[in-house]
Amino acid sequence: VNKHSAENPLLPSCRRASELASAAVDRELTRRERWALRFHTLLCSACRRFAAQMRLIHQLFADISDSRRQRLQIRTLRLPRQSRQRIKQLLWEEGNRPPQK
Ligand SMILES: [Zn+2]
């Protein structure tokens, strides 16, 4: 999966791409970041899957009503930082698992 791991601002590593995809849930990406992520996911199916999962999470948050979102945010805040990192890590590993066939 990590064939293109050299740090190139135009073609970020899988690690960097997954960071950008995760960050997109929490904040608006800069134009440069969006392009880097888009370019990477064009070439890398693992990160494309991961970015799709992240977009889904983002969508879920965007679609629910404000009151519901407030409750969810409270719950999310109560999740220890470590747990949230673990969830991200698990999703990342899932997205980067080599194909079974
Ligand atoms: Zn990748």
GROMACS .gro file of N, CA and C and ligand atoms in nm:
model
  304
    1VAL      N    1   0.085  -0.120   0.000
    1VAL     CA    2   0.000   0.000   0.000
    1VAL      C    3   0.088   0.125   0.000
    2ASN      N    4   0.201   0.115   0.072
    2ASN     CA    5   0.282   0.235   0.092
    2ASN      C    6   0.391   0.254  -0.014
    3LYS      N    7   0.354   0.230  -0.139
    3LYS     CA    8   0.455   0.242  -0.245
    3LYS      C    9   0.505   0.387  -0.257
    4HIS      N   10   0.412   0.480  -0.237
    4HIS     CA   11   0.448   0.620  -0.255
    4HIS      C   12   0.459   0.689  -0.119
    5SER      N   13   0.556   0.645  -0.039
    5SER     CA   14   0.562   0.697   0.097
    5SER      C   15   0.651   0.820   0.109
    6ALA      N   16   0.726   0.851   0.003
    6ALA     CA   17   0.810   0.970   0.008
    6ALA      C   18   0.723   1.095   0.025
    7GLU      N   19   0.768   1.186   0.112
    7GLU     CA   20   0.687   1.304   0.139
    7GLU      C   21   0.696   1.404   0.024
    8ASN      N   22   0.589   1.413  -0.047
    8ASN     CA   23   0.578   1.507  -0.158
    8ASN      C   24   0.448   1.583  -0.136
    9PRO      N   25   0.454   1.715  -0.130
    9PRO     CA   26   0.331   1.791  -0.100
    9PRO      C   27   0.219   1.764  -0.200
   10LEU      N   28   0.254   1.726  -0.322
   10LEU     CA   29   0.152   1.699  -0.423
   10LEU      C   30   0.099   1.556  -0.414
   11LEU      N   31   0.182   1.467  -0.361
   11LEU     CA   32   0.139   1.329  -0.346
   11LEU      C   33   0.174   1.282  -0.205
   12PRO      N   34   0.085   1.308  -0.110
   12PRO     CA   35   0.114   1.277   0.030
   12PRO      C   36   0.120   1.127   0.053
   13SER      N   37   0.188   1.085   0.160
   13SER     CA   38   0.193   0.945   0.198
   13SER      C   39   0.056   0.899   0.244
   14CYS      N   40   0.040   0.766   0.258
   14CYS     CA   41  -0.088   0.712   0.306
   14CYS      C   42  -0.116   0.764   0.446
   15ARG      N   43  -0.014   0.771   0.528
   15ARG     CA   44  -0.031   0.822   0.664
   15ARG      C   45  -0.085   0.965   0.661
   16ARG      N   46  -0.023   1.048   0.579
   16ARG     CA   47  -0.065   1.188   0.568
   16ARG      C   48  -0.207   1.199   0.511
   17ALA      N   49  -0.234   1.115   0.412
   17ALA     CA   50  -0.367   1.119   0.350
   17ALA      C   51  -0.474   1.082   0.451
   18SER      N   52  -0.446   0.981   0.537
   18SER     CA   53  -0.545   0.940   0.636
   18SER      C   54  -0.561   1.049   0.742
   19GLU      N   55  -0.453   1.120   0.772
   19GLU     CA   56  -0.463   1.233   0.865
   19GLU      C   57  -0.554   1.341   0.808
   20LEU      N   58  -0.537   1.369   0.680
   20LEU     CA   59  -0.620   1.471   0.615
   20LEU      C   60  -0.766   1.428   0.614
   21ALA      N   61  -0.789   1.299   0.584
   21ALA     CA   62  -0.926   1.249   0.578
   21ALA      C   63  -0.992   1.258   0.716
   22SER      N   64  -0.916   1.228   0.822
   22SER     CA   65  -0.969   1.239   0.957
   22SER      C   66  -0.994   1.384   0.992
   23ALA      N   67  -0.900   1.471   0.956
   23ALA     CA   68  -0.912   1.613   0.989
   23ALA      C   69  -1.034   1.675   0.923
   24ALA      N   70  -1.070   1.620   0.807
   24ALA     CA   71  -1.184   1.676   0.733
   24ALA      C   72  -1.315   1.660   0.810
   25VAL      N   73  -1.320   1.563   0.903
   25VAL     CA   74  -1.439   1.547   0.986
   25VAL      C   75  -1.450   1.662   1.086
   26ASP      N   76  -1.334   1.707   1.137
   26ASP     CA   77  -1.333   1.807   1.244
   26ASP      C   78  -1.329   1.950   1.193
   27ARG      N   79  -1.273   1.969   1.077
   27ARG     CA   80  -1.256   2.107   1.029
   27ARG      C   81  -1.256   2.110   0.877
   28GLU      N   82  -1.271   2.231   0.825
   28GLU     CA   83  -1.263   2.253   0.680
   28GLU      C   84  -1.117   2.241   0.639
   29LEU      N   85  -1.088   2.160   0.537
   29LEU     CA   86  -0.951   2.150   0.489
   29LEU      C   87  -0.918   2.272   0.402
   30THR      N   88  -0.791   2.308   0.399
   30THR     CA   89  -0.749   2.414   0.309
   30THR      C   90  -0.757   2.361   0.167
   31ARG      N   91  -0.755   2.452   0.070
   31ARG     CA   92  -0.765   2.412  -0.069
   31ARG      C   93  -0.650   2.315  -0.104
   32ARG      N   94  -0.530   2.348  -0.055
   32ARG     CA   95  -0.413   2.265  -0.081
   32ARG      C   96  -0.430   2.125  -0.023
   33GLU      N   97  -0.483   2.119   0.100
   33GLU     CA   98  -0.505   1.990   0.166
   33GLU      C   99  -0.607   1.907   0.091
   34ARG      N  100  -0.716   1.975   0.048
   34ARG     CA  101  -0.820   1.903  -0.027
   34ARG      C  102  -0.763   1.842  -0.154
   35TRP      N  103  -0.680   1.920  -0.225
   35TRP     CA  104  -0.622   1.870  -0.349
   35TRP      C  105  -0.528   1.754  -0.323
   36ALA      N  106  -0.447   1.767  -0.218
   36ALA     CA  107  -0.352   1.660  -0.183
   36ALA      C  108  -0.428   1.531  -0.157
   37LEU      N  109  -0.536   1.542  -0.077
   37LEU     CA  110  -0.615   1.424  -0.043
   37LEU      C  111  -0.682   1.366  -0.168
   38ARG      N  112  -0.737   1.454  -0.251
   38ARG     CA  113  -0.807   1.409  -0.371
   38ARG      C  114  -0.711   1.337  -0.466
   39PHE      N  115  -0.594   1.397  -0.482
   39PHE     CA  116  -0.493   1.341  -0.572
   39PHE      C  117  -0.449   1.204  -0.522
   40HIS      N  118  -0.426   1.196  -0.390
   40HIS     CA  119  -0.381   1.069  -0.333
   40HIS      C  120  -0.489   0.960  -0.351
   41THR      N  121  -0.615   0.995  -0.322
   41THR     CA  122  -0.720   0.894  -0.327
   41THR      C  123  -0.752   0.852  -0.471
   42LEU      N  124  -0.711   0.933  -0.568
   42LEU     CA  125  -0.726   0.891  -0.707
   42LEU      C  126  -0.638   0.771  -0.736
   43LEU      N  127  -0.521   0.767  -0.670
   43LEU     CA  128  -0.422   0.664  -0.700
   43LEU      C  129  -0.422   0.550  -0.599
   44CYS      N  130  -0.481   0.571  -0.483
   44CYS     CA  131  -0.469   0.473  -0.375
   44CYS      C  132  -0.608   0.429  -0.329
   45SER      N  133  -0.644   0.304  -0.357
   45SER     CA  134  -0.779   0.256  -0.326
   45SER      C  135  -0.800   0.243  -0.176
   46ALA      N  136  -0.695   0.209  -0.102
   46ALA     CA  137  -0.709   0.193   0.044
   46ALA      C  138  -0.749   0.326   0.107
   47CYS      N  139  -0.681   0.433   0.067
   47CYS     CA  140  -0.713   0.564   0.123
   47CYS      C  141  -0.846   0.616   0.069
   48ARG      N  142  -0.882   0.573  -0.051
   48ARG     CA  143  -1.012   0.611  -0.107
   48ARG      C  144  -1.122   0.554  -0.018
   49ARG      N  145  -1.107   0.426   0.023
   49ARG     CA  146  -1.205   0.364   0.113
   49ARG      C  147  -1.209   0.437   0.246
   50PHE      N  148  -1.090   0.468   0.300
   50PHE     CA  149  -1.084   0.535   0.429
   50PHE      C  150  -1.149   0.672   0.422
   51ALA      N  151  -1.118   0.746   0.317
   51ALA     CA  152  -1.175   0.880   0.301
   51ALA      C  153  -1.327   0.872   0.288
   52ALA      N  154  -1.375   0.765   0.222
   52ALA     CA  155  -1.520   0.747   0.207
   52ALA      C  156  -1.584   0.722   0.343
   53GLN      N  157  -1.518   0.643   0.428
   53GLN     CA  158  -1.569   0.618   0.563
   53GLN      C  159  -1.575   0.747   0.643
   54MET      N  160  -1.468   0.828   0.629
   54MET     CA  161  -1.461   0.955   0.702
   54MET      C  162  -1.571   1.050   0.654
   55ARG      N  163  -1.593   1.051   0.521
   55ARG     CA  164  -1.698   1.136   0.466
   55ARG      C  165  -1.834   1.094   0.521
   56LEU      N  166  -1.852   0.961   0.535
   56LEU     CA  167  -1.978   0.908   0.588
   56LEU      C  168  -2.000   0.958   0.731
   57ILE      N  169  -1.896   0.952   0.812
   57ILE     CA  170  -1.905   1.001   0.950
   57ILE      C  171  -1.939   1.150   0.949
   58HIS      N  172  -1.869   1.224   0.862
   58HIS     CA  173  -1.892   1.368   0.850
   58HIS      C  174  -2.037   1.394   0.812
   59GLN      N  175  -2.088   1.315   0.716
   59GLN     CA  176  -2.225   1.326   0.668
   59GLN      C  177  -2.324   1.301   0.781
   60LEU      N  178  -2.298   1.197   0.860
   60LEU     CA  179  -2.386   1.164   0.971
   60LEU      C  180  -2.398   1.282   1.066
   61PHE      N  181  -2.287   1.348   1.092
   61PHE     CA  182  -2.288   1.462   1.181
   61PHE      C  183  -2.360   1.581   1.117
   62ALA      N  184  -2.345   1.595   0.986
   62ALA     CA  185  -2.405   1.708   0.917
   62ALA      C  186  -2.557   1.692   0.907
   63ASP      N  187  -2.602   1.565   0.895
   63ASP     CA  188  -2.744   1.540   0.867
   63ASP      C  189  -2.834   1.547   0.989
   64ILE      N  190  -2.779   1.517   1.106
   64ILE     CA  191  -2.866   1.511   1.223
   64ILE      C  192  -2.900   1.652   1.271
   65SER      N  193  -3.009   1.661   1.344
   65SER     CA  194  -3.056   1.792   1.391
   65SER      C  195  -2.959   1.851   1.493
   66ASP      N  196  -2.971   1.982   1.516
   66ASP     CA  197  -2.879   2.050   1.606
   66ASP      C  198  -2.884   1.995   1.748
   67SER      N  199  -3.006   1.969   1.797
   67SER     CA  200  -3.018   1.921   1.935
   67SER      C  201  -2.953   1.785   1.949
   68ARG      N  202  -2.978   1.701   1.849
   68ARG     CA  203  -2.918   1.568   1.849
   68ARG      C  204  -2.765   1.581   1.845
   69ARG      N  205  -2.718   1.673   1.761
   69ARG     CA  206  -2.574   1.692   1.745
   69ARG      C  207  -2.511   1.735   1.878
   70GLN      N  208  -2.583   1.826   1.947
   70GLN     CA  209  -2.531   1.872   2.076
   70GLN      C  210  -2.513   1.756   2.173
   71ARG      N  211  -2.615   1.669   2.178
   71ARG     CA  212  -2.605   1.553   2.268
   71ARG      C  213  -2.489   1.464   2.227
   72LEU      N  214  -2.476   1.442   2.095
   72LEU     CA  215  -2.369   1.357   2.046
   72LEU      C  216  -2.233   1.417   2.078
   73GLN      N  217  -2.223   1.549   2.065
   73GLN     CA  218  -2.095   1.614   2.091
   73GLN      C  219  -2.056   1.599   2.236
   74ILE      N  220  -2.156   1.610   2.324
   74ILE     CA  221  -2.127   1.590   2.466
   74ILE      C  222  -2.073   1.450   2.488
   75ARG      N  223  -2.139   1.353   2.423
   75ARG     CA  224  -2.094   1.215   2.437
   75ARG      C  225  -1.953   1.199   2.379
   76THR      N  226  -1.929   1.261   2.267
   76THR     CA  227  -1.798   1.250   2.203
   76THR      C  228  -1.690   1.311   2.292
   77LEU      N  229  -1.724   1.424   2.356
   77LEU     CA  230  -1.627   1.489   2.442
   77LEU      C  231  -1.592   1.403   2.562
   78ARG      N  232  -1.691   1.322   2.605
   78ARG     CA  233  -1.664   1.235   2.720
   78ARG      C  234  -1.576   1.118   2.684
   79LEU      N  235  -1.572   1.084   2.556
   79LEU     CA  236  -1.481   0.979   2.512
   79LEU      C  237  -1.338   1.025   2.536
   80PRO      N  238  -1.259   0.946   2.608
   80PRO     CA  239  -1.120   0.986   2.627
   80PRO      C  240  -1.050   1.001   2.494
   81ARG      N  241  -0.958   1.095   2.490
   81ARG     CA  242  -0.882   1.122   2.369
   81ARG      C  243  -0.821   0.995   2.313
   82GLN      N  244  -0.772   0.910   2.404
   82GLN     CA  245  -0.709   0.784   2.363
   82GLN      C  246  -0.806   0.696   2.285
   83SER      N  247  -0.930   0.689   2.331
   83SER     CA  248  -1.030   0.607   2.263
   83SER      C  249  -1.057   0.659   2.124
   84ARG      N  250  -1.068   0.791   2.112
   84ARG     CA  251  -1.094   0.849   1.981
   84ARG      C  252  -0.978   0.821   1.886
   85GLN      N  253  -0.855   0.831   1.937
   85GLN     CA  254  -0.738   0.800   1.855
   85GLN      C  255  -0.742   0.653   1.812
   86ARG      N  256  -0.785   0.565   1.904
   86ARG     CA  257  -0.790   0.421   1.876
   86ARG      C  258  -0.891   0.394   1.765
   87ILE      N  259  -1.004   0.461   1.771
   87ILE     CA  260  -1.107   0.443   1.668
   87ILE      C  261  -1.052   0.484   1.532
   88LYS      N  262  -0.984   0.599   1.530
   88LYS     CA  263  -0.924   0.646   1.405
   88LYS      C  264  -0.822   0.546   1.354
   89GLN      N  265  -0.740   0.494   1.448
   89GLN     CA  266  -0.635   0.398   1.411
   89GLN      C  267  -0.698   0.272   1.352
   90LEU      N  268  -0.804   0.221   1.416
   90LEU     CA  269  -0.872   0.100   1.367
   90LEU      C  270  -0.928   0.122   1.228
   91LEU      N  271  -0.989   0.238   1.208
   91LEU     CA  272  -1.045   0.268   1.076
   91LEU      C  273  -0.934   0.276   0.974
   92TRP      N  274  -0.822   0.333   1.015
   92TRP     CA  275  -0.710   0.348   0.923
   92TRP      C  276  -0.656   0.211   0.884
   93GLU      N  277  -0.640   0.122   0.985
   93GLU     CA  278  -0.589  -0.012   0.958
   93GLU      C  279  -0.685  -0.088   0.866
   94GLU      N  280  -0.813  -0.073   0.893
   94GLU     CA  281  -0.916  -0.138   0.810
   94GLU      C  282  -0.902  -0.093   0.665
   95GLY      N  283  -0.883   0.037   0.647
   95GLY     CA  284  -0.872   0.092   0.512
   95GLY      C  285  -0.744   0.054   0.443
   96ASN      N  286  -0.642   0.015   0.520
   96ASN     CA  287  -0.511  -0.012   0.460
   96ASN      C  288  -0.478  -0.160   0.454
   97ARG      N  289  -0.576  -0.244   0.493
   97ARG     CA  290  -0.553  -0.388   0.487
   97ARG      C  291  -0.541  -0.429   0.340
   98PRO      N  292  -0.440  -0.513   0.307
   98PRO     CA  293  -0.429  -0.554   0.167
   98PRO      C  294  -0.547  -0.640   0.126
   99PRO      N  295  -0.584  -0.637  -0.001
   99PRO     CA  296  -0.699  -0.716  -0.048
   99PRO      C  297  -0.678  -0.864  -0.022
  100GLN      N  298  -0.786  -0.937   0.008
  100GLN     CA  299  -0.775  -1.079   0.044
  100GLN      C  300  -0.751  -1.167  -0.078
  101LYS      N  301  -0.797  -1.125  -0.196
  101LYS     CA  302  -0.785  -1.212  -0.315
  101LYS      C  303  -0.650  -1.201  -0.380
  102ZN      ZN  304  -0.287   0.575   0.039
   0.00000   0.00000   0.00000
